[in-house]
Coordinates of N, CA and C in Angstrom, one line a residue:
Chain A
S7 N -268.4 35.3 -64.1 CA -268.9 34.5 -63.0 C -268.4 35.1 -61.7
Q8 N -269.3 35.2 -60.7 CA -268.9 35.8 -59.4 C -268.8 34.6 -58.4
Q9 N -268.1 33.6 -58.8 CA -267.9 32.5 -57.8 C -267.1 32.9 -56.6
G10 N -267.4 32.3 -55.5 CA -266.5 32.5 -54.4 C -265.3 31.6 -54.5
E11 N -264.3 31.9 -53.8 CA -263.1 31.2 -53.8 C -262.9 30.5 -52.5
E12 N -262.6 29.2 -52.6 CA -262.4 28.4 -51.4 C -260.9 28.1 -51.2
D13 N -260.5 28.0 -50.0 CA -259.1 27.7 -49.7 C -259.1 26.8 -48.5
P14 N -258.4 25.7 -48.5 CA -257.6 25.2 -49.7 C -258.5 24.5 -50.7
Q15 N -258.0 24.1 -51.8 CA -258.8 23.3 -52.8 C -258.9 21.9 -52.3
A16 N -257.9 21.4 -51.6 CA -258.0 20.0 -51.1 C -257.3 20.0 -49.7
L17 N -257.8 19.1 -48.9 CA -257.2 19.1 -47.5 C -257.3 17.6 -47.0
S18 N -256.2 17.1 -46.5 CA -256.2 15.8 -45.9 C -255.7 15.9 -44.5
I19 N -256.5 15.3 -43.6 CA -256.2 15.4 -42.2 C -256.4 14.0 -41.6
Q20 N -255.8 13.8 -40.4 CA -256.1 12.5 -39.7 C -257.4 12.6 -39.0
E21 N -258.0 11.4 -38.9 CA -259.3 11.3 -38.2 C -259.1 11.8 -36.7
G22 N -260.1 12.6 -36.3 CA -260.0 13.2 -34.9 C -259.5 14.6 -34.9
E23 N -258.8 15.0 -36.0 CA -258.3 16.4 -36.0 C -259.4 17.3 -36.5
N24 N -259.1 18.6 -36.3 CA -260.1 19.6 -36.8 C -259.7 20.0 -38.2
A25 N -260.8 20.3 -39.0 CA -260.6 20.7 -40.4 C -261.1 22.1 -40.5
T26 N -260.4 23.0 -41.2 CA -260.8 24.4 -41.4 C -260.8 24.7 -42.9
M27 N -261.9 25.2 -43.4 CA -262.0 25.6 -44.8 C -262.4 27.0 -44.8
N28 N -261.8 27.8 -45.8 CA -262.1 29.2 -45.9 C -262.8 29.5 -47.2
C29 N -263.5 30.6 -47.2 CA -264.2 31.0 -48.4 C -264.2 32.5 -48.5
S30 N -263.8 33.1 -49.6 CA -263.9 34.5 -49.8 C -264.8 34.8 -51.0
Y31 N -265.4 36.0 -51.0 CA -266.4 36.3 -52.0 C -266.2 37.8 -52.3
K32 N -267.0 38.2 -53.4 CA -266.7 39.6 -53.9 C -267.8 40.6 -53.6
T33 N -269.0 40.2 -53.6 CA -270.1 41.1 -53.4 C -270.7 41.1 -52.1
S34 N -271.6 42.0 -51.8 CA -272.3 41.9 -50.5 C -273.3 40.8 -50.5
I35 N -273.6 40.3 -49.4 CA -274.5 39.1 -49.3 C -275.6 39.3 -48.3
N36 N -276.7 38.5 -48.4 CA -277.7 38.4 -47.4 C -277.3 37.3 -46.4
N37 N -276.8 36.2 -46.9 CA -276.4 35.1 -46.0 C -275.4 34.3 -46.8
L38 N -274.7 33.5 -46.0 CA -273.7 32.5 -46.6 C -274.0 31.2 -46.1
Q39 N -274.0 30.2 -47.0 CA -274.4 28.8 -46.6 C -273.2 27.9 -46.9
W40 N -273.1 26.8 -46.2 CA -272.2 25.7 -46.5 C -273.0 24.5 -46.9
Y41 N -272.5 23.8 -47.9 CA -273.1 22.5 -48.4 C -272.0 21.5 -48.4
R42 N -272.4 20.2 -48.2 CA -271.5 19.1 -48.4 C -271.9 18.3 -49.5
Q43 N -271.0 17.7 -50.3 CA -271.3 16.8 -51.4 C -270.4 15.6 -51.2
N44 N -271.0 14.4 -51.0 CA -270.3 13.2 -51.0 C -270.1 12.8 -52.5
S45 N -269.1 12.0 -52.8 CA -268.7 11.8 -54.2 C -269.8 11.4 -55.0
G46 N -270.1 12.2 -56.1 CA -271.1 11.8 -57.1 C -272.5 12.0 -56.6
R47 N -272.7 12.5 -55.4 CA -274.0 12.7 -54.9 C -274.5 14.1 -54.9
G48 N -275.8 14.4 -54.6 CA -276.3 15.7 -54.6 C -275.7 16.5 -53.3
L49 N -275.7 17.8 -53.4 CA -275.3 18.6 -52.3 C -276.3 18.6 -51.2
V50 N -275.8 18.7 -49.9 CA -276.7 18.7 -48.8 C -276.3 20.0 -48.0
H51 N -277.4 20.7 -47.6 CA -277.2 21.9 -46.8 C -276.7 21.6 -45.4
L52 N -275.7 22.3 -45.0 CA -275.2 22.1 -43.6 C -275.6 23.2 -42.6
I53 N -275.3 24.4 -43.0 CA -275.5 25.5 -42.0 C -275.6 26.8 -42.8
L54 N -276.2 27.8 -42.2 CA -276.4 29.1 -42.8 C -276.0 30.1 -41.8
I55 N -275.4 31.2 -42.2 CA -275.0 32.3 -41.3 C -275.5 33.6 -42.1
R56 N -276.2 34.4 -41.4 CA -276.7 35.7 -42.0 C -275.6 36.8 -41.9
S57 N -275.8 37.8 -42.7 CA -274.8 38.8 -42.9 C -274.6 39.6 -41.6
N58 N -275.6 39.6 -40.7 CA -275.5 40.3 -39.4 C -275.0 39.4 -38.3
E59 N -274.6 38.2 -38.6 CA -274.1 37.2 -37.6 C -272.6 37.1 -37.8
R60 N -271.9 36.7 -36.8 CA -270.5 36.6 -36.9 C -270.0 35.1 -36.7
E61 N -270.8 34.4 -35.9 CA -270.5 33.0 -35.7 C -271.7 32.2 -35.5
K62 N -271.7 30.9 -35.9 CA -272.8 30.0 -35.8 C -272.3 28.6 -35.5
H63 N -273.0 27.9 -34.7 CA -272.6 26.5 -34.4 C -273.7 25.6 -34.7
S64 N -273.3 24.4 -35.1 CA -274.3 23.3 -35.3 C -273.6 22.0 -35.2
G65 N -273.8 21.4 -34.0 CA -273.1 20.1 -33.7 C -271.6 20.3 -33.8
R66 N -270.9 19.6 -34.6 CA -269.4 19.7 -34.7 C -269.0 20.8 -35.7
L67 N -269.9 21.5 -36.2 CA -269.6 22.6 -37.2 C -269.6 23.9 -36.6
R68 N -268.7 24.7 -36.9 CA -268.6 26.1 -36.5 C -268.3 27.0 -37.7
V69 N -269.2 27.9 -38.0 CA -269.0 28.8 -39.1 C -268.8 30.3 -38.6
T70 N -267.8 31.0 -39.2 CA -267.6 32.4 -38.9 C -267.8 33.2 -40.2
L71 N -268.2 34.4 -40.0 CA -268.4 35.3 -41.1 C -267.8 36.7 -40.8
D72 N -267.0 37.2 -41.7 CA -266.4 38.5 -41.5 C -266.8 39.3 -42.8
T73 N -267.8 40.1 -42.7 CA -268.3 40.8 -43.9 C -267.3 41.9 -44.3
S74 N -266.5 42.4 -43.4 CA -265.6 43.5 -43.8 C -264.5 42.9 -44.7
K75 N -264.1 41.6 -44.4 CA -263.1 41.0 -45.3 C -263.8 40.1 -46.3
K76 N -265.1 40.1 -46.3 CA -265.8 39.2 -47.3 C -265.2 37.8 -47.3
S77 N -265.3 37.2 -46.1 CA -264.7 35.9 -45.9 C -265.5 35.1 -44.9
S78 N -265.5 33.8 -45.0 CA -266.1 32.9 -44.0 C -265.2 31.7 -43.8
S79 N -265.4 31.1 -42.7 CA -264.6 29.8 -42.5 C -265.6 28.8 -41.9
L80 N -265.3 27.5 -42.3 CA -266.1 26.4 -41.7 C -265.1 25.5 -41.0
L81 N -265.4 25.3 -39.7 CA -264.5 24.4 -38.9 C -265.3 23.2 -38.6
I82 N -264.7 22.0 -38.9 CA -265.3 20.7 -38.5 C -264.4 20.2 -37.4
T83 N -264.9 20.0 -36.2 CA -264.1 19.5 -35.1 C -264.2 18.0 -35.0
A84 N -263.2 17.4 -34.4 CA -263.1 15.9 -34.2 C -263.6 15.2 -35.4
S85 N -262.9 15.4 -36.5 CA -263.3 14.8 -37.8 C -263.4 13.3 -37.8
R86 N -264.3 12.8 -38.6 CA -264.6 11.4 -38.8 C -264.5 11.0 -40.2
A87 N -264.3 9.7 -40.5 CA -264.2 9.2 -41.9 C -265.4 9.7 -42.7
A88 N -266.5 9.7 -42.1 CA -267.7 10.1 -42.9 C -267.7 11.6 -43.3
D89 N -266.8 12.3 -42.7 CA -266.7 13.8 -43.2 C -266.0 13.9 -44.5
T90 N -265.4 12.8 -45.0 CA -264.8 12.9 -46.3 C -265.8 13.3 -47.4
A91 N -265.6 14.4 -48.0 CA -266.5 15.0 -48.9 C -266.0 16.3 -49.5
S92 N -266.7 16.9 -50.4 CA -266.4 18.2 -50.9 C -267.3 19.2 -50.2
Y93 N -266.8 20.3 -49.8 CA -267.6 21.3 -49.1 C -267.6 22.6 -49.9
F94 N -268.8 23.2 -50.1 CA -269.0 24.4 -50.9 C -269.6 25.5 -50.0
C95 N -269.0 26.7 -50.2 CA -269.7 27.8 -49.6 C -270.6 28.4 -50.7
V96 N -271.7 29.0 -50.3 CA -272.7 29.4 -51.2 C -273.1 30.8 -50.7
M97 N -272.9 31.8 -51.6 CA -273.3 33.2 -51.2 C -274.7 33.4 -51.8
N98 N -275.6 34.0 -50.9 CA -276.9 34.3 -51.3 C -277.1 35.8 -51.2
R99 N -277.4 36.4 -52.4 CA -277.7 37.8 -52.4 C -278.9 38.1 -53.2
D100 N -280.0 38.5 -52.5 CA -281.3 38.7 -53.1 C -281.7 37.3 -53.7
D101 N -281.9 37.3 -55.0 CA -282.3 36.1 -55.7 C -281.1 35.2 -56.2
K102 N -279.9 35.8 -56.1 CA -278.7 35.2 -56.6 C -278.1 34.2 -55.7
I103 N -277.8 33.0 -56.2 CA -277.1 32.0 -55.4 C -275.8 31.7 -56.1
I104 N -274.7 31.9 -55.4 CA -273.4 31.8 -56.1 C -272.5 30.8 -55.3
F105 N -272.1 29.8 -56.0 CA -271.3 28.7 -55.5 C -269.8 29.0 -55.5
G106 N -269.1 28.6 -54.5 CA -267.7 28.5 -54.6 C -267.3 27.3 -55.3
K107 N -266.0 27.1 -55.5 CA -265.5 26.0 -56.2 C -265.3 24.7 -55.4
G108 N -265.4 24.9 -54.1 CA -265.3 23.7 -53.2 C -264.0 23.4 -52.7
T109 N -264.0 22.8 -51.5 CA -262.8 22.2 -50.9 C -263.0 20.7 -50.8
R110 N -262.1 19.9 -51.3 CA -262.2 18.5 -51.1 C -261.5 18.1 -49.8
L111 N -262.2 17.5 -48.9 CA -261.7 17.1 -47.6 C -261.6 15.6 -47.6
H112 N -260.4 15.1 -47.2 CA -260.2 13.7 -47.1 C -259.7 13.4 -45.6
I113 N -260.5 12.5 -45.0 CA -260.1 12.2 -43.6 C -259.4 10.8 -43.6
L114 N -258.2 10.9 -43.1 CA -257.3 9.7 -43.1 C -257.5 8.9 -41.9
P115 N -257.6 7.5 -42.0 CA -257.8 6.7 -40.8 C -256.7 6.7 -39.9
Chain B
D18 N -283.6 10.4 -48.8 CA -284.4 11.0 -49.9 C -284.6 12.5 -49.6
S19 N -284.1 13.3 -50.5 CA -284.1 14.7 -50.3 C -285.5 15.3 -50.6
G20 N -286.3 14.6 -51.4 CA -287.6 15.1 -51.8 C -287.5 15.6 -53.2
V21 N -286.3 15.8 -53.8 CA -286.2 16.3 -55.1 C -285.8 15.0 -56.0
T22 N -286.6 14.7 -57.0 CA -286.5 13.5 -57.8 C -286.0 13.9 -59.2
Q23 N -284.9 13.2 -59.5 CA -284.3 13.4 -60.9 C -284.3 12.1 -61.6
T24 N -284.7 12.2 -62.9 CA -284.7 11.0 -63.8 C -284.1 11.4 -65.1
P25 N -283.4 10.5 -65.8 CA -282.9 9.2 -65.3 C -281.7 9.4 -64.4
K26 N -281.3 8.4 -63.7 CA -280.1 8.5 -62.9 C -278.8 8.4 -63.8
H27 N -278.9 7.6 -64.8 CA -277.8 7.4 -65.7 C -278.3 7.4 -67.1
L28 N -277.5 8.0 -68.0 CA -277.9 8.1 -69.4 C -276.6 8.0 -70.2
I29 N -276.6 7.1 -71.2 CA -275.4 7.0 -72.1 C -276.0 7.2 -73.5
T30 N -275.4 8.1 -74.2 CA -275.9 8.4 -75.6 C -274.7 8.8 -76.5
A31 N -275.0 9.1 -77.7 CA -274.0 9.4 -78.7 C -273.9 10.8 -79.0
T32 N -272.8 11.3 -79.6 CA -272.7 12.7 -80.0 C -273.8 13.0 -81.0
G33 N -274.3 14.2 -81.0 CA -275.3 14.6 -81.9 C -276.7 14.3 -81.5
Q34 N -276.9 13.5 -80.5 CA -278.2 13.2 -80.0 C -278.8 14.2 -79.1
R35 N -280.0 14.0 -78.7 CA -280.8 14.9 -77.8 C -281.3 14.1 -76.6
V36 N -281.2 14.7 -75.4 CA -281.8 14.0 -74.3 C -282.6 15.0 -73.5
T37 N -283.5 14.5 -72.6 CA -284.3 15.3 -71.7 C -284.1 14.7 -70.3
L38 N -283.7 15.6 -69.4 CA -283.6 15.3 -68.0 C -284.8 15.9 -67.3
R39 N -285.3 15.1 -66.3 CA -286.5 15.6 -65.6 C -286.2 15.8 -64.2
C40 N -286.9 16.7 -63.6 CA -286.8 17.0 -62.2 C -288.1 17.3 -61.6
S41 N -288.4 16.7 -60.5 CA -289.6 17.0 -59.7 C -289.1 17.6 -58.4
P42 N -289.5 18.9 -58.1 CA -289.0 19.6 -57.0 C -289.7 19.0 -55.7
R43 N -289.1 19.4 -54.6 CA -289.7 19.1 -53.3 C -291.1 19.7 -53.2
S44 N -292.0 19.0 -52.5 CA -293.4 19.5 -52.4 C -293.4 20.9 -51.8
G45 N -294.0 21.8 -52.5 CA -294.1 23.2 -51.9 C -293.1 24.1 -52.4
D46 N -292.0 23.6 -53.0 CA -290.9 24.5 -53.5 C -291.3 25.0 -54.9
L47 N -291.2 26.3 -55.1 CA -291.6 27.0 -56.3 C -290.4 27.2 -57.3
S48 N -289.2 27.2 -56.7 CA -288.0 27.5 -57.6 C -287.3 26.2 -57.9
V49 N -286.9 26.1 -59.1 CA -286.1 25.0 -59.6 C -284.8 25.5 -60.2
Y50 N -283.7 24.9 -59.9 CA -282.4 25.3 -60.4 C -281.8 24.1 -61.1
W51 N -281.0 24.4 -62.2 CA -280.3 23.3 -62.9 C -278.8 23.7 -62.8
Y52 N -278.0 22.7 -62.5 CA -276.5 22.8 -62.4 C -275.9 21.7 -63.2
Q53 N -274.7 22.1 -63.8 CA -273.9 21.1 -64.4 C -272.6 20.9 -63.6
Q54 N -272.2 19.7 -63.4 CA -270.9 19.5 -62.7 C -270.1 18.5 -63.4
S55 N -269.0 19.1 -63.9 CA -268.0 18.2 -64.6 C -266.7 18.3 -63.8
L56 N -265.7 17.4 -64.1 CA -264.5 17.3 -63.3 C -263.7 18.6 -63.4
D57 N -263.7 19.2 -64.6 CA -262.8 20.3 -64.8 C -263.4 21.7 -64.7
Q58 N -264.8 21.7 -64.6 CA -265.5 23.0 -64.5 C -266.1 23.2 -63.2
G59 N -266.2 22.2 -62.3 CA -266.8 22.4 -61.1 C -268.3 22.5 -61.2
L60 N -269.0 23.1 -60.3 CA -270.5 23.2 -60.3 C -270.9 24.5 -61.1
Q61 N -271.5 24.4 -62.2 CA -271.9 25.5 -63.0 C -273.4 25.7 -63.0
F62 N -273.8 26.9 -62.6 CA -275.2 27.2 -62.7 C -275.7 27.4 -64.1
L63 N -276.8 26.7 -64.4 CA -277.3 26.8 -65.8 C -278.5 27.7 -65.9
I64 N -279.6 27.5 -65.1 CA -280.8 28.2 -65.2 C -281.7 28.0 -64.0
Q65 N -282.5 29.0 -63.7 CA -283.4 29.0 -62.6 C -284.8 29.3 -63.1
Y66 N -285.8 28.6 -62.6 CA -287.2 28.9 -62.8 C -287.9 29.1 -61.5
Y67 N -288.9 30.0 -61.5 CA -289.7 30.3 -60.4 C -291.1 30.2 -60.8
N68 N -291.9 29.3 -60.3 CA -293.3 29.2 -60.5 C -293.6 29.2 -62.0
G69 N -292.8 28.6 -62.8 CA -293.1 28.5 -64.3 C -292.4 29.5 -65.1
E70 N -291.8 30.5 -64.5 CA -291.1 31.6 -65.3 C -289.6 31.5 -65.1
E71 N -288.9 31.8 -66.2 CA -287.5 31.8 -66.1 C -287.1 33.0 -65.2
R72 N -286.2 32.7 -64.2 CA -285.8 33.7 -63.2 C -284.4 34.2 -63.4
A73 N -283.5 33.3 -63.7 CA -282.1 33.7 -63.9 C -281.4 32.7 -64.8
K74 N -280.5 33.2 -65.6 CA -279.8 32.4 -66.5 C -278.3 32.4 -66.2
G75 N -277.7 31.3 -66.3 CA -276.2 31.2 -66.0 C -275.5 30.9 -67.3
N76 N -274.6 29.9 -67.1 CA -273.7 29.5 -68.3 C -274.4 28.4 -69.1
I77 N -275.6 28.7 -69.5 CA -276.3 27.7 -70.3 C -276.1 27.9 -71.8
L78 N -275.7 26.8 -72.5 CA -275.4 26.8 -73.9 C -276.7 27.0 -74.7
E79 N -276.6 27.5 -75.9 CA -277.8 27.7 -76.7 C -278.4 26.3 -77.1
R80 N -277.5 25.3 -77.1 CA -278.0 23.9 -77.4 C -278.9 23.3 -76.3
F81 N -278.8 24.0 -75.2 CA -279.6 23.5 -74.0 C -280.8 24.4 -73.8
S82 N -281.9 23.8 -73.4 CA -283.1 24.6 -73.0 C -283.8 24.0 -71.8
A83 N -284.6 24.7 -71.2 CA -285.3 24.2 -70.0 C -286.7 24.8 -69.9
Q84 N -287.5 24.2 -69.2 CA -288.8 24.8 -68.9 C -289.3 24.2 -67.6
Q85 N -290.2 25.0 -66.9 CA -290.9 24.5 -65.7 C -292.4 24.5 -66.0
F86 N -293.0 23.4 -65.8 CA -294.4 23.2 -66.1 C -295.3 23.6 -65.0
P87 N -296.7 23.7 -65.3 CA -297.6 24.2 -64.3 C -297.6 23.3 -63.0
D88 N -297.2 22.0 -63.1 CA -297.2 21.2 -61.9 C -295.8 21.4 -61.2
L89 N -295.0 22.3 -61.7 CA -293.7 22.7 -61.1 C -292.6 21.8 -61.5
H90 N -292.8 20.6 -62.1 CA -291.7 19.8 -62.5 C -291.0 20.6 -63.6
S91 N -289.7 20.2 -63.8 CA -288.9 20.9 -64.8 C -288.2 19.9 -65.7
E92 N -287.9 20.3 -66.9 CA -287.1 19.5 -67.8 C -286.0 20.3 -68.4
L93 N -284.9 19.6 -68.5 CA -283.7 20.2 -69.1 C -283.4 19.4 -70.4
N94 N -283.5 20.1 -71.5 CA -283.3 19.5 -72.8 C -281.8 19.8 -73.3
L95 N -281.1 18.8 -73.7 CA -279.8 19.0 -74.2 C -279.7 18.4 -75.6
S96 N -279.4 19.2 -76.6 CA -279.4 18.7 -78.0 C -278.0 18.9 -78.6
S97 N -277.9 18.2 -79.8 CA -276.6 18.2 -80.5 C -275.4 17.9 -79.5
L98 N -275.6 16.9 -78.8 CA -274.7 16.6 -77.7 C -273.2 16.4 -78.2
E99 N -272.3 16.9 -77.4 CA -270.9 16.8 -77.6 C -270.3 16.0 -76.5
L100 N -269.1 15.5 -76.7 CA -268.4 14.8 -75.7 C -268.2 15.6 -74.4
G101 N -268.0 16.9 -74.6 CA -267.8 17.7 -73.4 C -269.1 18.0 -72.6
D102 N -270.2 17.5 -73.1 CA -271.4 17.6 -72.3 C -271.6 16.5 -71.3
S103 N -270.7 15.6 -71.3 CA -270.7 14.5 -70.3 C -270.4 15.1 -68.9
A104 N -271.4 14.9 -68.0 CA -271.3 15.5 -66.7 C -272.4 15.0 -65.8
L105 N -272.4 15.4 -64.6 CA -273.5 15.2 -63.7 C -274.4 16.5 -63.8
Y106 N -275.7 16.3 -64.0 CA -276.6 17.4 -64.0 C -277.5 17.3 -62.8
F107 N -277.4 18.4 -62.0 CA -278.2 18.4 -60.8 C -279.4 19.4 -60.9
C108 N -280.4 19.0 -60.3 CA -281.6 19.9 -60.1 C -281.7 20.2 -58.6
A109 N -282.0 21.4 -58.3 CA -282.3 21.8 -56.9 C -283.5 22.6 -56.8
S110 N -284.2 22.5 -55.7 CA -285.4 23.3 -55.6 C -285.3 24.1 -54.3
S111 N -286.1 25.1 -54.2 CA -286.0 25.9 -52.9 C -287.3 26.7 -52.7
V112 N -287.5 27.1 -51.5 CA -288.6 28.0 -51.2 C -288.1 28.9 -50.1
V113 N -288.4 30.1 -50.1 CA -288.0 31.1 -49.1 C -289.0 31.0 -48.0
L114 N -288.5 30.5 -46.8 CA -289.4 30.3 -45.7 C -289.7 31.6 -45.0
T115 N -291.0 31.8 -44.6 CA -291.4 33.0 -44.0 C -292.0 32.8 -42.6
S116 N -291.9 31.6 -42.1 CA -292.6 31.3 -40.9 C -291.8 31.4 -39.6
G117 N -290.6 32.0 -39.8 CA -289.7 32.2 -38.6 C -288.8 31.0 -38.6
G118 N -287.9 31.0 -37.6 CA -286.9 29.9 -37.4 C -285.6 30.3 -38.0
P119 N -284.6 29.5 -37.8 CA -283.2 29.9 -38.2 C -283.0 30.1 -39.7
L120 N -283.9 29.5 -40.6 CA -283.7 29.6 -42.0 C -284.7 30.6 -42.6
S121 N -285.4 31.3 -41.8 CA -286.5 32.2 -42.3 C -285.9 33.2 -43.2
G122 N -286.5 33.4 -44.4 CA -286.1 34.5 -45.3 C -284.9 34.1 -46.1
A123 N -284.3 32.9 -45.9 CA -283.2 32.5 -46.7 C -283.6 31.6 -47.8
N124 N -282.7 31.5 -48.8 CA -282.9 30.7 -50.0 C -282.1 29.5 -49.8
V125 N -282.6 28.4 -49.3 CA -281.8 27.2 -49.1 C -282.2 26.1 -50.1
L126 N -281.2 25.6 -50.8 CA -281.4 24.6 -51.9 C -281.5 23.2 -51.4
T127 N -282.4 22.4 -51.9 CA -282.4 21.0 -51.7 C -282.1 20.4 -53.1
F128 N -281.1 19.6 -53.1 CA -280.6 19.0 -54.3 C -281.2 17.6 -54.6
G129 N -281.4 17.3 -55.8 CA -281.6 15.9 -56.2 C -280.3 15.1 -56.3
A130 N -280.5 13.8 -56.6 CA -279.3 12.9 -56.6 C -278.5 13.1 -57.9
G131 N -279.1 13.8 -58.9 CA -278.3 14.0 -60.1 C -278.6 13.0 -61.2
S132 N -278.4 13.5 -62.4 CA -278.4 12.6 -63.6 C -277.0 12.6 -64.2
R133 N -276.5 11.4 -64.3 CA -275.1 11.3 -64.9 C -275.3 11.0 -66.4
L134 N -274.8 12.0 -67.2 CA -274.9 11.9 -68.7 C -273.5 11.5 -69.2
T135 N -273.4 10.5 -70.0 CA -272.2 10.1 -70.7 C -272.4 10.2 -72.2
V136 N -271.7 11.0 -72.9 CA -271.8 11.1 -74.3 C -270.6 10.4 -74.9
L137 N -270.9 9.4 -75.8 CA -269.8 8.7 -76.4 C -269.6 9.1 -77.9

């Protein structure tokens, strides 16, 4: 399996703080996506960054991509209780879609 | 509502039995993916169909099979069920957009709410 590796596996922060999750992968990619999964629910697409892009923003989300290091990071600023969820990086190469193992984020009140 | 419909939402059955999970993709999406999510294994890719044809195979057991019908809905059949098959089964659909925009050319998945299978 060519799963991506996410780091950390779990993260607990205080509401209002920023949360950073990292993802590393093994093969070349066309794009990298981040998805969120609330407990027991389906995954929801958050943001996509292409292999020729280095940084992307969407609301409180900031994604970076370093193709030379085969790594990406997802930053959630000013975290809220509703951000408590698991976050998955997803590598897309041609027809292949490869999921990371996910980071469980818990926002403390 | 994501537009991807999965039935049933919950299913409880016994070991040795067979079940069928159904997925209706989002309107216009030609690809359907099946994933299994259990606590200890994470999200495991099972199989992908594109417009009725099998496109990619992942960690799908021989006891499991799937198909995509002409109307693009898909079914995942699980037979000779074992306790370890208890999991959430997700279906996702996708279409590669070609009309421009930030997601153009990318394969973005839309997930259903999942079917929770409990094998007793």
